Coordinates of C-alpha atoms in Angstrom, one line a residue:
Chain A
M577 CA 19.4 15.0 14.4
N578 CA 17.5 17.8 12.5
S579 CA 20.5 18.4 10.3
V580 CA 20.6 14.9 9.1
F581 CA 17.1 15.3 7.9
Q582 CA 18.2 18.1 5.6
R583 CA 20.3 15.8 3.3
P584 CA 19.4 16.6 -0.3
G585 CA 16.7 14.2 -1.5
W586 CA 18.4 13.4 -4.8
R587 CA 21.4 11.8 -3.1
V588 CA 19.1 9.4 -1.2
A589 CA 17.1 8.8 -4.4
A590 CA 20.3 7.9 -6.4
L591 CA 21.3 5.4 -3.7
L592 CA 18.0 3.8 -3.7
L593 CA 17.2 4.0 -7.4
P594 CA 19.1 0.8 -8.7
A595 CA 17.5 -1.5 -6.0
V596 CA 14.0 0.1 -6.5
V597 CA 14.2 -0.3 -10.3
G598 CA 15.4 -3.9 -10.0
L599 CA 12.7 -4.9 -7.5
G600 CA 10.1 -2.9 -9.3
V601 CA 10.8 -4.4 -12.8
F602 CA 11.5 -8.0 -11.8
T603 CA 9.5 -8.6 -8.6
I604 CA 6.7 -6.1 -7.9
A605 CA 5.6 -5.5 -11.5
P606 CA 5.7 -9.3 -12.4
A607 CA 3.7 -10.0 -9.2
L608 CA 1.0 -7.6 -10.4
V609 CA 1.1 -8.8 -13.9
S610 CA 0.8 -12.3 -12.7
A611 CA -2.3 -11.3 -10.7
F612 CA -3.7 -9.9 -14.0
I613 CA -2.8 -12.9 -16.1
A614 CA -4.4 -15.1 -13.5
G615 CA -7.8 -13.7 -14.6
T616 CA -7.2 -14.5 -18.3
D617 CA -7.1 -17.6 -20.4
K618 CA -3.6 -16.8 -21.7
T619 CA -1.4 -19.6 -23.0
L620 CA 2.3 -19.4 -23.6
T621 CA 2.0 -20.1 -27.3
G622 CA -1.2 -18.5 -28.2
P623 CA -1.0 -14.8 -29.4
S624 CA -4.4 -13.6 -28.1
F625 CA -6.1 -14.0 -24.7
R626 CA -9.2 -12.7 -23.1
W627 CA -10.4 -11.9 -19.6
V628 CA -12.2 -14.8 -18.0
G629 CA -12.8 -13.4 -14.6
T630 CA -12.9 -16.0 -11.8
T631 CA -13.0 -19.0 -14.2
N632 CA -9.4 -20.0 -13.3
F633 CA -10.1 -19.6 -9.6
R634 CA -13.2 -21.8 -9.8
A635 CA -11.3 -24.4 -12.0
A636 CA -8.6 -24.5 -9.3
L637 CA -11.2 -25.2 -6.6
H638 CA -12.4 -28.2 -8.6
D639 CA -9.1 -29.5 -9.9
P640 CA -8.5 -33.0 -8.4
D641 CA -4.8 -32.9 -9.5
L642 CA -4.3 -29.6 -7.7
A643 CA -6.0 -31.1 -4.6
Q644 CA -3.5 -33.9 -4.7
A645 CA -0.6 -31.5 -5.1
V646 CA -1.8 -29.6 -2.1
R647 CA -2.2 -32.7 0.0
N648 CA 1.3 -33.8 -1.1
T649 CA 2.8 -30.4 -0.3
V650 CA 1.2 -30.3 3.2
A651 CA 2.5 -33.9 3.9
Y652 CA 5.9 -33.0 2.5
C653 CA 6.1 -29.9 4.8
L654 CA 5.1 -31.9 7.9
I655 CA 7.6 -34.7 7.2
T656 CA 10.4 -32.3 6.3
V657 CA 10.0 -29.2 8.6
V658 CA 9.3 -31.0 11.9
P659 CA 12.2 -33.5 11.8
A660 CA 14.6 -30.8 10.3
V661 CA 13.8 -28.4 13.1
V662 CA 14.3 -31.1 15.8
I663 CA 17.5 -32.4 14.3
G664 CA 18.9 -29.0 13.5
L665 CA 18.2 -27.7 17.0
G666 CA 19.7 -30.8 18.5
L667 CA 22.9 -30.5 16.4
A668 CA 23.2 -26.8 17.2
L669 CA 22.8 -27.4 21.0
A670 CA 25.4 -30.2 20.8
A671 CA 27.9 -28.2 18.7
D672 CA 27.5 -25.2 20.9
R673 CA 28.8 -27.1 23.9
V674 CA 31.9 -28.3 22.0
A675 CA 35.1 -26.4 23.0
R676 CA 37.6 -27.9 20.5
G677 CA 37.0 -28.5 16.9
R678 CA 33.9 -26.2 16.7
S679 CA 34.8 -24.7 13.4
L680 CA 35.3 -28.1 11.7
I681 CA 32.0 -29.4 13.0
R682 CA 30.4 -26.3 11.9
L683 CA 31.9 -26.6 8.4
A684 CA 30.8 -30.2 8.1
L685 CA 27.2 -29.5 9.2
F686 CA 27.0 -26.4 7.0
L687 CA 27.8 -28.4 3.9
P688 CA 24.3 -29.4 2.8
V689 CA 23.3 -25.7 2.7
S690 CA 25.9 -25.2 -0.1
A691 CA 24.9 -28.4 -2.0
N692 CA 23.5 -28.3 -5.5
L693 CA 20.1 -29.9 -5.2
V694 CA 20.2 -31.4 -8.7
A695 CA 23.6 -33.1 -7.9
V696 CA 22.3 -34.4 -4.6
A697 CA 19.0 -35.6 -6.2
V698 CA 21.1 -37.6 -8.8
V699 CA 22.9 -39.3 -6.0
F700 CA 19.7 -40.0 -4.1
S701 CA 18.2 -41.5 -7.4
Y702 CA 20.6 -44.4 -7.3
I703 CA 20.7 -44.7 -3.5
F704 CA 17.0 -45.3 -3.7
S705 CA 17.1 -47.3 -6.8
A706 CA 14.8 -50.4 -7.2
N707 CA 17.9 -52.6 -7.5
P708 CA 18.1 -54.9 -4.5
D709 CA 21.8 -54.1 -4.2
A710 CA 21.2 -50.3 -4.0
L711 CA 22.2 -48.6 -0.7
A712 CA 18.6 -48.0 0.6
N713 CA 17.5 -51.6 -0.2
T714 CA 20.7 -53.0 1.4
V715 CA 20.0 -51.1 4.6
A716 CA 16.3 -52.1 4.5
G717 CA 17.5 -55.7 4.1
W718 CA 19.3 -55.5 7.4
F719 CA 15.9 -55.0 9.0
G720 CA 14.4 -57.8 7.0
I721 CA 12.5 -55.5 4.6
A722 CA 12.2 -56.9 1.1
P723 CA 13.6 -54.6 -1.7
V724 CA 11.4 -51.6 -2.5
D725 CA 11.1 -49.6 -5.7
W726 CA 11.3 -46.4 -3.7
L727 CA 10.8 -43.9 -6.4
G728 CA 8.3 -46.0 -8.4
N729 CA 6.0 -46.6 -5.5
T730 CA 3.1 -44.2 -4.7
S731 CA 3.6 -44.5 -1.0
T732 CA 7.4 -44.0 -0.9
A733 CA 8.2 -41.6 -3.7
L734 CA 7.2 -38.4 -1.7
P735 CA 9.0 -39.4 1.5
V736 CA 12.3 -40.0 -0.5
V737 CA 12.0 -36.6 -2.2
A738 CA 11.3 -35.2 1.3
L739 CA 14.4 -36.9 2.7
V740 CA 16.6 -34.8 0.2
G741 CA 14.7 -31.6 1.2
G742 CA 15.0 -32.4 4.9
W743 CA 18.7 -33.2 4.6
R744 CA 19.4 -29.7 3.4
L745 CA 16.8 -28.0 5.6
A746 CA 18.2 -29.5 8.8
S747 CA 21.6 -28.0 7.9
F748 CA 19.9 -24.5 7.3
V749 CA 18.1 -24.9 10.7
F750 CA 21.4 -25.7 12.4
V751 CA 23.0 -22.6 10.9
V752 CA 20.2 -20.3 12.2
Y753 CA 20.0 -21.9 15.6
L754 CA 23.8 -21.7 16.0
A755 CA 23.4 -17.9 15.4
G756 CA 20.5 -17.8 17.7
L757 CA 22.4 -19.5 20.6
T758 CA 25.0 -16.7 20.5
T759 CA 22.2 -14.2 21.4
I760 CA 21.6 -15.9 24.8
P761 CA 23.3 -13.5 27.2
V762 CA 26.4 -15.0 28.9
S763 CA 25.0 -13.7 32.2
V764 CA 22.0 -16.1 31.8
R765 CA 24.2 -19.0 31.1
E766 CA 26.4 -18.2 34.1
A767 CA 23.4 -17.9 36.4
A768 CA 22.2 -21.3 35.2
D769 CA 25.6 -22.8 35.9
V770 CA 25.8 -21.2 39.4
D771 CA 22.3 -22.5 40.2
G772 CA 23.4 -25.9 39.0
I773 CA 20.7 -26.2 36.4
H774 CA 21.8 -28.7 33.8
G775 CA 20.6 -31.1 31.2
W776 CA 16.9 -31.5 30.5
A777 CA 15.7 -28.9 33.0
R778 CA 18.1 -26.3 31.6
L779 CA 16.9 -27.0 28.1
R780 CA 13.3 -26.9 28.9
R781 CA 13.3 -23.9 31.4
I782 CA 16.1 -21.7 30.0
T783 CA 17.4 -22.5 26.6
L784 CA 14.3 -23.3 24.7
P785 CA 12.2 -20.3 26.0
L786 CA 15.0 -18.0 25.1
L787 CA 15.3 -19.5 21.7
A788 CA 11.5 -19.2 21.0
P789 CA 11.9 -16.2 18.6
T790 CA 14.5 -18.2 16.6
T791 CA 12.2 -21.1 16.6
V792 CA 9.3 -19.1 15.2
F793 CA 11.6 -17.6 12.5
V794 CA 13.0 -21.0 11.6
A795 CA 9.6 -22.7 11.5
V796 CA 8.0 -20.0 9.3
F797 CA 11.0 -19.6 7.0
A798 CA 11.5 -23.4 6.6
T799 CA 7.8 -23.9 5.7
I800 CA 8.0 -21.1 3.1
L801 CA 11.1 -22.7 1.6
T802 CA 9.6 -26.2 1.5
L803 CA 6.4 -24.8 -0.1
Q804 CA 8.6 -23.9 -3.0
T805 CA 10.1 -27.4 -3.5
F806 CA 10.8 -27.9 -7.2
E807 CA 14.1 -29.2 -8.5
T808 CA 14.3 -32.4 -6.4
V809 CA 10.8 -33.4 -7.7
A810 CA 11.9 -32.5 -11.2
V811 CA 15.0 -34.7 -11.1
L812 CA 13.9 -37.6 -8.9
T813 CA 10.3 -38.4 -9.9
Q814 CA 8.8 -35.8 -12.3
G815 CA 5.9 -35.7 -9.9
G816 CA 5.1 -39.4 -10.3
P817 CA 4.2 -42.1 -10.0
L818 CA 0.5 -41.2 -10.6
G819 CA 1.1 -37.7 -9.3
S820 CA 2.0 -39.0 -5.9
S821 CA 5.0 -36.7 -5.5
T822 CA 3.7 -33.7 -7.4
T823 CA 4.2 -30.6 -5.2
I824 CA 2.3 -27.3 -5.8
V825 CA 5.2 -25.6 -7.5
Y826 CA 5.9 -28.6 -9.7
Y827 CA 2.2 -28.6 -10.7
I828 CA 2.4 -24.9 -11.5
Y829 CA 5.4 -25.6 -13.7
K830 CA 3.6 -28.5 -15.4
A831 CA 0.4 -26.4 -16.0
G832 CA 2.2 -23.4 -17.3
F833 CA 5.3 -24.7 -19.1
T834 CA 4.3 -28.1 -20.4
G835 CA 1.2 -29.7 -22.0
S836 CA -1.1 -27.0 -23.2
F837 CA 1.0 -24.1 -21.6
R838 CA -1.9 -22.7 -19.6
I839 CA -0.1 -19.6 -18.3
G840 CA -3.3 -18.0 -17.1
Y841 CA -4.2 -21.0 -14.9
A842 CA -0.7 -21.4 -13.7
S843 CA -0.6 -17.7 -12.7
M844 CA -3.8 -18.2 -10.7
L845 CA -2.2 -21.1 -8.9
A846 CA 0.9 -19.1 -8.2
L847 CA -1.3 -16.2 -6.9
L848 CA -3.0 -18.6 -4.5
L849 CA 0.5 -19.8 -3.4
L850 CA 1.4 -16.2 -2.7
V851 CA -1.6 -15.7 -0.6
A852 CA -0.8 -18.8 1.4
V853 CA 2.8 -17.6 1.9
V854 CA 1.8 -14.0 2.9
L855 CA -0.7 -15.5 5.4
L856 CA 2.1 -17.6 6.8
G857 CA 4.5 -14.7 7.0
V858 CA 1.9 -12.4 8.7
I859 CA 1.1 -15.1 11.3
G860 CA 4.8 -15.8 11.7
A861 CA 5.6 -12.1 12.3
A862 CA 2.8 -11.8 14.9
V863 CA 3.9 -14.9 16.8
G864 CA 7.5 -13.8 16.5
R865 CA 6.7 -10.4 18.0
W866 CA 4.9 -12.1 20.9
A867 CA 7.8 -14.5 21.5
R868 CA 10.4 -11.7 21.5
A869 CA 8.3 -9.7 23.9
R870 CA 8.1 -12.7 26.2
V871 CA 11.9 -13.3 26.1
A872 CA 12.6 -9.6 26.7
R873 CA 10.3 -9.8 29.8
E874 CA 12.0 -12.9 31.2
V875 CA 15.6 -11.7 30.6
T876 CA 15.0 -8.5 32.5
L877 CA 13.3 -10.3 35.4
Chain B
M505 CA 32.9 -14.8 22.6
N506 CA 30.1 -16.5 24.3
A507 CA 31.5 -20.0 23.6
S508 CA 34.7 -19.4 25.5
G509 CA 32.7 -17.7 28.3
V510 CA 30.7 -20.9 28.8
S511 CA 33.7 -23.2 28.8
V512 CA 35.5 -21.2 31.4
V513 CA 32.4 -21.3 33.6
S514 CA 32.0 -25.0 33.2
R515 CA 35.7 -25.6 34.0
A516 CA 35.1 -23.7 37.2
H517 CA 32.4 -26.3 38.2
P518 CA 34.1 -29.6 37.5
A519 CA 31.0 -31.7 38.0
I520 CA 32.4 -35.0 36.6
S521 CA 29.5 -37.3 37.4
P522 CA 28.5 -40.5 35.5
G523 CA 25.5 -38.6 34.2
R524 CA 27.8 -35.9 32.8
I525 CA 30.0 -38.5 31.0
V526 CA 26.9 -40.2 29.5
S527 CA 25.5 -36.9 28.2
T528 CA 28.9 -36.0 26.8
G529 CA 29.1 -39.3 25.0
L530 CA 25.6 -39.0 23.7
R531 CA 26.3 -35.5 22.4
W532 CA 29.3 -36.7 20.5
A533 CA 27.5 -39.6 19.2
F534 CA 24.7 -37.4 18.0
L535 CA 27.2 -35.0 16.4
A536 CA 28.9 -37.9 14.7
V537 CA 25.6 -39.2 13.2
G538 CA 24.8 -35.7 12.0
I539 CA 28.2 -35.2 10.4
G540 CA 28.0 -38.6 8.8
G541 CA 24.5 -37.8 7.5
A542 CA 25.7 -34.5 6.1
F543 CA 28.6 -36.1 4.3
L544 CA 26.9 -39.3 3.1
P545 CA 25.5 -38.0 -0.3
F546 CA 28.9 -36.3 -1.0
W547 CA 30.8 -39.5 -0.1
W548 CA 28.4 -41.6 -2.2
M549 CA 28.9 -39.2 -5.1
L550 CA 32.7 -39.4 -4.8
R551 CA 32.8 -43.2 -4.3
T552 CA 30.5 -43.9 -7.3
A553 CA 32.4 -41.3 -9.5
V554 CA 35.8 -43.0 -9.0
G555 CA 34.4 -46.5 -9.1
P556 CA 33.7 -48.7 -12.1
P557 CA 30.7 -47.9 -14.4
Q558 CA 27.3 -48.9 -12.7
N559 CA 23.8 -48.8 -13.9
V560 CA 20.4 -49.9 -12.5
L561 CA 21.0 -53.5 -13.3
G562 CA 24.3 -53.7 -11.5
L563 CA 24.7 -51.6 -8.4
S564 CA 27.1 -51.9 -5.6
S565 CA 26.4 -50.6 -2.1
S566 CA 29.8 -51.2 -0.6
P567 CA 31.0 -48.0 1.0
L568 CA 34.3 -48.3 -0.9
P569 CA 34.6 -48.6 -4.7
S570 CA 35.9 -52.0 -5.8
D571 CA 38.4 -50.3 -8.1
V572 CA 39.5 -46.7 -8.3
G573 CA 39.8 -44.8 -11.6
F574 CA 39.1 -41.4 -13.0
A575 CA 37.8 -42.4 -16.4
A576 CA 34.3 -41.2 -15.6
F577 CA 35.4 -37.6 -15.2
P578 CA 36.4 -36.9 -18.8
R579 CA 33.5 -38.9 -20.1
A580 CA 31.0 -36.8 -17.9
F581 CA 32.8 -33.6 -18.9
E582 CA 32.3 -34.4 -22.5
A583 CA 28.8 -35.9 -22.4
A584 CA 27.2 -33.1 -20.3
G585 CA 29.2 -30.3 -21.9
L586 CA 30.4 -29.3 -18.5
G587 CA 33.2 -27.0 -19.9
P588 CA 30.9 -24.4 -21.4
A589 CA 28.3 -25.0 -18.6
L590 CA 30.8 -24.2 -15.9
A591 CA 32.0 -21.1 -17.7
T592 CA 28.4 -19.9 -18.1
G593 CA 27.5 -20.8 -14.5
I594 CA 30.5 -19.1 -13.0
G595 CA 30.2 -16.1 -15.2
V596 CA 26.5 -15.7 -14.7
S597 CA 26.8 -16.2 -10.9
I598 CA 29.6 -13.6 -10.6
A599 CA 27.6 -11.1 -12.7
I600 CA 24.6 -11.7 -10.5
T601 CA 26.6 -11.4 -7.3
F602 CA 28.2 -8.2 -8.5
L603 CA 24.9 -6.6 -9.5
Q604 CA 23.2 -7.7 -6.3
L605 CA 26.0 -6.0 -4.2
A606 CA 25.9 -2.9 -6.4
T607 CA 22.2 -2.5 -5.9
A608 CA 22.0 -3.7 -2.3
I609 CA 24.9 -1.8 -0.7
P610 CA 23.7 1.8 -1.6
A611 CA 20.1 0.9 -0.8
A612 CA 21.0 -0.7 2.6
Y613 CA 23.1 2.3 3.4
A614 CA 20.3 4.7 2.7
L615 CA 17.8 2.6 4.6
G616 CA 20.1 1.9 7.5
C617 CA 22.2 5.1 8.0
L618 CA 20.3 8.0 6.4
R619 CA 17.0 9.6 7.4
F620 CA 14.5 10.6 4.9
R621 CA 10.7 10.7 4.7
G622 CA 9.1 7.3 3.6
R623 CA 12.0 5.3 4.8
A624 CA 9.9 3.0 6.9
V625 CA 7.4 2.4 4.1
L626 CA 10.0 1.7 1.5
F627 CA 11.8 -0.7 3.8
A628 CA 8.5 -2.5 4.5
V629 CA 7.8 -2.7 0.7
I630 CA 11.3 -4.2 0.1
L631 CA 10.7 -6.7 3.0
A632 CA 7.3 -7.6 1.5
T633 CA 8.9 -8.6 -1.8
L634 CA 10.7 -11.4 0.1
L635 CA 7.4 -13.1 0.5
V636 CA 6.8 -13.2 -3.3
P637 CA 7.7 -16.8 -4.4
P638 CA 10.1 -16.8 -7.4
Q639 CA 7.6 -19.0 -9.2
I640 CA 5.0 -16.2 -9.4
T641 CA 7.5 -13.8 -11.0
A642 CA 8.9 -16.4 -13.3
I643 CA 6.0 -16.4 -15.8
P644 CA 5.8 -12.6 -16.4
N645 CA 9.6 -12.3 -16.3
Y646 CA 9.8 -15.0 -18.9
V647 CA 7.4 -12.9 -21.1
T648 CA 9.4 -9.7 -20.4
I649 CA 12.8 -11.3 -21.1
S650 CA 11.5 -12.9 -24.3
A651 CA 9.9 -9.6 -25.4
V652 CA 13.2 -7.8 -25.2
G653 CA 14.9 -10.6 -27.1
L654 CA 17.0 -11.8 -24.1
A655 CA 15.5 -15.3 -23.9
D656 CA 18.3 -17.9 -24.4
T657 CA 21.0 -15.4 -23.6
R658 CA 23.4 -15.0 -20.7
A659 CA 22.0 -11.5 -20.0
G660 CA 18.6 -13.2 -19.7
L661 CA 19.9 -15.5 -17.1
V662 CA 21.4 -12.6 -15.1
L663 CA 19.0 -9.6 -15.3
P664 CA 16.0 -10.9 -13.3
F665 CA 18.3 -11.5 -10.3
M666 CA 19.9 -8.0 -10.3
T667 CA 18.3 -7.2 -6.9
N668 CA 18.2 -9.3 -3.8
A669 CA 15.8 -8.0 -1.1
A670 CA 17.2 -10.5 1.4
G671 CA 20.7 -9.0 0.7
I672 CA 19.4 -5.5 1.3
F673 CA 17.8 -6.6 4.5
L674 CA 20.9 -8.4 5.8
L675 CA 23.1 -5.4 5.0
R676 CA 20.7 -2.9 6.4
Q677 CA 20.4 -4.9 9.7
Y678 CA 24.3 -4.8 9.9
M679 CA 24.6 -1.1 9.0
I680 CA 22.1 0.1 11.6
T681 CA 24.5 -1.2 14.3
I682 CA 27.1 1.4 13.1
P683 CA 27.0 4.1 15.9
P684 CA 25.2 7.2 14.7
A685 CA 27.9 9.2 16.4
L686 CA 30.5 7.9 14.0
L687 CA 28.4 8.9 11.0
E688 CA 27.8 12.3 12.6
A689 CA 31.6 12.7 13.1
A690 CA 32.1 11.9 9.5
R691 CA 29.6 14.6 8.5
M692 CA 31.4 17.1 10.8
D693 CA 34.7 16.3 9.1
G694 CA 33.0 17.3 5.8
L695 CA 32.5 13.8 4.4
G696 CA 29.5 13.8 2.0
T697 CA 26.9 11.0 1.7
W698 CA 28.9 9.1 -0.9
R699 CA 32.3 9.4 0.9
T700 CA 30.8 8.4 4.2
L701 CA 29.6 5.2 2.5
R702 CA 33.0 4.5 1.0
A703 CA 35.2 5.5 3.9
I704 CA 33.2 4.4 6.9
V705 CA 30.2 2.2 6.2
L706 CA 31.7 0.0 3.6
P707 CA 34.9 -1.1 5.5
L708 CA 32.8 -1.7 8.6
S709 CA 30.3 -3.8 6.8
T710 CA 32.8 -6.3 5.2
P711 CA 31.6 -9.4 7.2
A712 CA 27.9 -8.8 6.1
I713 CA 29.0 -8.0 2.5
A714 CA 31.0 -11.2 2.4
T715 CA 27.9 -13.2 3.7
V716 CA 25.6 -11.7 1.1
A717 CA 28.1 -12.2 -1.6
T718 CA 28.6 -15.8 -0.7
F719 CA 24.9 -16.5 -0.6
S720 CA 24.3 -14.6 -3.8
F721 CA 26.9 -16.8 -5.6
L722 CA 25.7 -20.1 -4.0
L723 CA 22.0 -19.4 -4.8
S724 CA 22.6 -18.2 -8.4
F725 CA 25.0 -21.0 -9.2
N726 CA 22.5 -23.6 -7.9
E727 CA 19.4 -21.9 -9.4
Y728 CA 17.5 -24.4 -11.5
L729 CA 14.0 -23.1 -12.4
W730 CA 14.9 -19.9 -14.2
P731 CA 17.7 -21.4 -16.4
L732 CA 15.3 -24.3 -17.2
L733 CA 12.8 -21.7 -18.6
V734 CA 15.3 -19.3 -20.3
A735 CA 18.3 -21.4 -21.5
R736 CA 16.7 -23.3 -24.3
S737 CA 19.8 -24.1 -26.4
P738 CA 22.2 -26.5 -24.7
G739 CA 25.1 -24.0 -25.5
I740 CA 24.2 -21.8 -22.5
A741 CA 22.9 -24.4 -20.1
T742 CA 24.1 -23.7 -16.6
P743 CA 25.7 -26.5 -14.6
P744 CA 22.6 -27.9 -12.8
L745 CA 20.7 -27.7 -16.1
A746 CA 23.5 -29.5 -17.9
L747 CA 23.4 -32.3 -15.3
A748 CA 19.6 -32.6 -15.5
N749 CA 20.0 -32.8 -19.3
L750 CA 22.5 -35.5 -18.9
V751 CA 20.1 -37.4 -16.6
S752 CA 17.3 -37.2 -19.1
A753 CA 19.5 -38.0 -22.1
S754 CA 20.7 -41.2 -20.5
G755 CA 17.2 -42.5 -20.4
G756 CA 16.5 -45.7 -18.5
F757 CA 20.1 -47.0 -18.2
P758 CA 22.2 -44.1 -16.9
D759 CA 25.8 -44.7 -16.1
F760 CA 25.9 -43.7 -12.5
A761 CA 29.6 -43.3 -12.4
Q762 CA 29.4 -40.8 -15.1
L763 CA 26.4 -39.0 -13.5
S764 CA 28.2 -38.9 -10.2
A765 CA 31.3 -37.5 -11.7
A766 CA 29.2 -34.8 -13.4
A767 CA 27.4 -34.1 -10.1
L768 CA 30.8 -33.9 -8.3
I769 CA 32.3 -31.5 -10.8
I770 CA 29.3 -29.1 -10.7
S771 CA 29.4 -29.2 -6.8
L772 CA 33.0 -28.1 -6.6
P773 CA 32.7 -24.4 -7.4
T774 CA 30.1 -23.8 -4.6
L775 CA 32.0 -26.1 -2.2
F776 CA 35.1 -24.1 -2.8
V777 CA 33.4 -20.7 -2.3
F778 CA 31.7 -22.0 0.7
I779 CA 34.8 -23.4 2.4
L780 CA 36.6 -20.1 1.7
A781 CA 33.8 -18.0 3.2
Q782 CA 32.4 -20.2 6.0
R783 CA 34.3 -18.5 8.8
R784 CA 33.0 -15.1 7.8
L785 CA 29.5 -16.5 7.2
A786 CA 28.9 -17.2 10.8
A787 CA 30.1 -13.8 11.8
G788 CA 27.9 -12.1 9.2
I789 CA 24.8 -14.0 10.2
T790 CA 25.3 -13.5 13.9
G791 CA 26.1 -9.8 13.6
T792 CA 22.9 -9.0 11.7
G793 CA 20.9 -10.4 14.6
V794 CA 18.8 -12.4 12.1
G795 CA 19.0 -15.4 14.4
A796 CA 17.2 -13.6 17.1
E797 CA 15.0 -11.1 15.2
G798 CA 14.0 -12.8 11.9

């Protein structure tokens, strides 16, 4: 072991250098610069800017449009992440028990992960068109619902955008759970078979508790992903009508890169988003550690 | 594999009860609905693309097109400038994939197989960058890229994505499972740091490398926000951007057959890569233990 420590330092440095430079220049430094710009009144077009301290932060606290974007994003996360986790888990459990045709089923259910969100958003834009003959309105008609202008209505625009996000997220959740299921020891499965534990009881008492670390990972990661929803909003609704489908990231884009190009203010909003994401990540890591420790205890028992 | 282990066990207990049949039926019904849901947008894309022209005033919701033709494809190709867009998109994505592998493989090897002071701290810092949302770096990166005169160039589309912390993490997770005895044996045989990477670590890590390469390609090909900021002139629009431009150019009366044809065309490269790689993908994700450890 000691001899391994004696490797010349420059070799290790050479191996690490490209990655460290890349991350330093394009992730770490920009994050720090962003934190600085957040305290200025910089605009994208103006040549000069000055330090304004906490002005942007206080403006954010009293920005009704931001409050709406935050409410929209929280609602979006809830109606996307929860169903996606339930459906993705259900599909993974169902696919895991299939003996023949597994790889075909897997391929079909992986497809949404590879999908181009702009392309899918285009398709959803006419599936949910206001036209009474559009697919969504035709299906709604079967249930006696009058045609709806899905994307032009303040109460349906966000759910339609969330449907596109949830469609892809469920597929991602499926992928991760399928990998998670392979980590359940065969011995545990065999023991459950021998004891005749099947169906609901097996799911509740064996499979779900053993999958708990995967669930924590999926929930946190899926939430962080949905917090960053952008292109579906840009293509489907541009945040409208009346801001009803504006997510936080779309609002940051609008503040920084359109209108009066308020880069300083947009950076402050991005910084607040970073704080939220880091908090989520830290909480997720702690809960994940706890869940793993519990699983390790139960498997050895 | 676990899967075959389970099926052997269940065959040993042939409990064919009515409950069992119902649950098997429900399982298949659920899978069928899931697969149908996964396919629906792709199907709708295809069926609209090969159907007659449609706009908001005249839409059809029959699952099959009334008339099959391929006229919308050349129209879409022309209108959205998909030729140059595909060339840009594929070129940029390959360049990004190559750069990400070139930066991630050595770093993952150092972090996973070598011992040096500060390793844990460095790894933690790299992991922490995963939490930085791309939107927070977009603004300063835009300023940097413009300052060095790379705005509106292909190099400007590539450079900010040269490293992929998630890729480093995935590869490192895979490489730490290489038995230390093997690396020690290589050292005893006189293989240096670099040749151990090339002769031992690299061949053993192929599944994980394939996974990272596939995701690098998929994500960079589908990337929307950064090209939206950087690719100002239509000549270097990436495929998603070209499609979005076509949508906004068609105003209130878009021809959905044409839009669907464009959407289908830009979906093909990722679909192709994905189908090629999917078998390895599952192995790569499982081997890294990400499903369990996060």
